[in-house]
Short mmCIF file of C-alpha atoms in Angstrom, two decimals:
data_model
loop_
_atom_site.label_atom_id
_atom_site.label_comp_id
_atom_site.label_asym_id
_atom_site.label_seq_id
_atom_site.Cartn_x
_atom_site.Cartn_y
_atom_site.Cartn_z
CA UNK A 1 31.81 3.32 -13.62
CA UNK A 2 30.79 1.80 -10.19
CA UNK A 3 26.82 0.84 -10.39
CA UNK A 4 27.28 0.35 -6.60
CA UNK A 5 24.39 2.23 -4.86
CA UNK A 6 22.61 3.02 -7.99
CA UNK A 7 19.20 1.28 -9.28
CA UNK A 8 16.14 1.49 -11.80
CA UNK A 9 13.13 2.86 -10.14
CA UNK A 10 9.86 2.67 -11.95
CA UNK A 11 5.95 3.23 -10.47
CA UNK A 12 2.98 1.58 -10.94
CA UNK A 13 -0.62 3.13 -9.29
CA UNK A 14 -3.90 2.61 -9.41
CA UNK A 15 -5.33 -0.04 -12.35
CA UNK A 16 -3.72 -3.56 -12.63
CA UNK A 17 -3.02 -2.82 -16.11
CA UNK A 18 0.23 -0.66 -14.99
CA UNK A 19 1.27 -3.45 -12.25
CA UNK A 20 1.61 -5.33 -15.99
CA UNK A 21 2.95 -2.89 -17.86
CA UNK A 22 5.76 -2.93 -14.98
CA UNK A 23 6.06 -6.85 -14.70
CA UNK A 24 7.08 -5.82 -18.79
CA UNK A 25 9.71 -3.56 -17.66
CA UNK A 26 11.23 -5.75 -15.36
CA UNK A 27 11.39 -8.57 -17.53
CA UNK A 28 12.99 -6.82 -20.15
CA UNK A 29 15.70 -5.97 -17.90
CA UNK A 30 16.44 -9.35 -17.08
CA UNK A 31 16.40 -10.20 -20.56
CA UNK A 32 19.14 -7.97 -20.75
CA UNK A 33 21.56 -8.79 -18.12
CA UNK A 34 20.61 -5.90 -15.89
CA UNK A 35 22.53 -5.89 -12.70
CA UNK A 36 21.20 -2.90 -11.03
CA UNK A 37 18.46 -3.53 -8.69
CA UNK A 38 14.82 -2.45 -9.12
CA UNK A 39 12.76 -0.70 -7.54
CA UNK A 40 9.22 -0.29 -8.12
CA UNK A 41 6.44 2.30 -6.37
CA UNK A 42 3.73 0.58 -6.01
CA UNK A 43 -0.20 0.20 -4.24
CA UNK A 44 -1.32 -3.15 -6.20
CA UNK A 45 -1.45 -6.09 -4.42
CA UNK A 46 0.52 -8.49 -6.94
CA UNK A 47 2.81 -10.86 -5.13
CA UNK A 48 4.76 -11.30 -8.46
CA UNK A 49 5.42 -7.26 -8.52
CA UNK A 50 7.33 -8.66 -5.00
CA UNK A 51 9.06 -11.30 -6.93
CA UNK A 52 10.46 -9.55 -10.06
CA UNK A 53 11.47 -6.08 -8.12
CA UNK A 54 14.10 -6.03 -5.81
CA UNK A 55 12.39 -3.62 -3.87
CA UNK A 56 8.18 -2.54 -3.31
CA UNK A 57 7.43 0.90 -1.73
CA UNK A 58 4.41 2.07 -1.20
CA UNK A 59 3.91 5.47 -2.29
CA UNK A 60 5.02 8.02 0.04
CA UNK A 61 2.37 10.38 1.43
CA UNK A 62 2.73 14.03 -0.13
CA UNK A 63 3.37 13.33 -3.45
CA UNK A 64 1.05 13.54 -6.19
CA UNK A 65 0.75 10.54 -9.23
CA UNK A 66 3.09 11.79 -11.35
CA UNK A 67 5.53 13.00 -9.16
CA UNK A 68 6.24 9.74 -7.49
CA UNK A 69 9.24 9.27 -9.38
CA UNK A 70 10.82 12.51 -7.74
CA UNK A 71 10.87 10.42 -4.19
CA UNK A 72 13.39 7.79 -5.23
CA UNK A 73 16.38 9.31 -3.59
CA UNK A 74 14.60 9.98 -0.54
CA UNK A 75 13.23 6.71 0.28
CA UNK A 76 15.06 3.93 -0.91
CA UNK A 77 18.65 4.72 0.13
CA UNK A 78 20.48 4.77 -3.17
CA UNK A 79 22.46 7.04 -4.08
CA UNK A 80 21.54 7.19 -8.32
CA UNK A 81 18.25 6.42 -9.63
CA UNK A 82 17.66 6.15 -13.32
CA UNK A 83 13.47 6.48 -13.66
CA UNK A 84 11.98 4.14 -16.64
CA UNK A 85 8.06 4.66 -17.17
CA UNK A 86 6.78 1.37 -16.91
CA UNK A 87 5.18 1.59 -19.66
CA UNK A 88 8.76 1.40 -21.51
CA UNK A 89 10.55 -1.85 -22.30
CA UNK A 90 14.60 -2.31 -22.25
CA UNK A 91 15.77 -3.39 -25.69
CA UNK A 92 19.49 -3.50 -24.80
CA UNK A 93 21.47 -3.19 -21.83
CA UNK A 94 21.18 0.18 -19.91
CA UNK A 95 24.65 0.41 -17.79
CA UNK A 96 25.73 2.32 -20.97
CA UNK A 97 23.37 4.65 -20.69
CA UNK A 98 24.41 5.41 -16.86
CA UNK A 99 27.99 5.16 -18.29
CA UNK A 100 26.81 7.95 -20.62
CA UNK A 101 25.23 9.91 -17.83
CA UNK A 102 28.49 9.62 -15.36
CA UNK A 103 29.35 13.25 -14.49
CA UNK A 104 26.12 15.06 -15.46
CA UNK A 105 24.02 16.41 -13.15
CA UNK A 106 21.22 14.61 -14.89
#
């Protein structure tokens, strides 16, 4: 399966303690060889949010907390998204789950 135009989005709003949470995330997936880029929604000021995502939105106006992650399609130009919570670590390689997922309309 092509991974071209797909990435990992994840949001974190509000208290520092989910910009970490979401530094967490994105470690993990380099830890495990994650190609996709990342994508993070985001109003903290933390330069090294910049550095570890491949790309920082601010959150789009109209859409409430936990419905940020609905926005993904719209506003970053990809054409999949898989959503992680940031409060959720990668323990293993996730282009088999979107290998998994090819087809559905998940």
């Amino acid at each position: 399966m092509s991974l071209e135009h797909t990435a990992v989005l994840t949001f974190a709003t509000g208290h520092a303690k989910y910009a970490t949470m979401a530094k967490a995330l994105a470690l993990s997936l380099d830890l495990n060889f994650c190609s996709i880029p990342k994508v993070i929604v985001t109003d903290i000021d933390d330069p090294e949010l910049a550095r570890l995502y491949d790309v920082v939105l601010l959150p789009p106006k109209g859409y409430d907390h936990w419905f940020i992650k609905l926005c993904g399609l719209e506003h970053t130009g990809f054409d999949r998204i898989l959503v992680i919570d940031g409060d959720s670590l990668a323990v293993r390689p996730i282009e088999p789950v979107l290998e998994q997922l090819r087809g559905s309309d998940f």
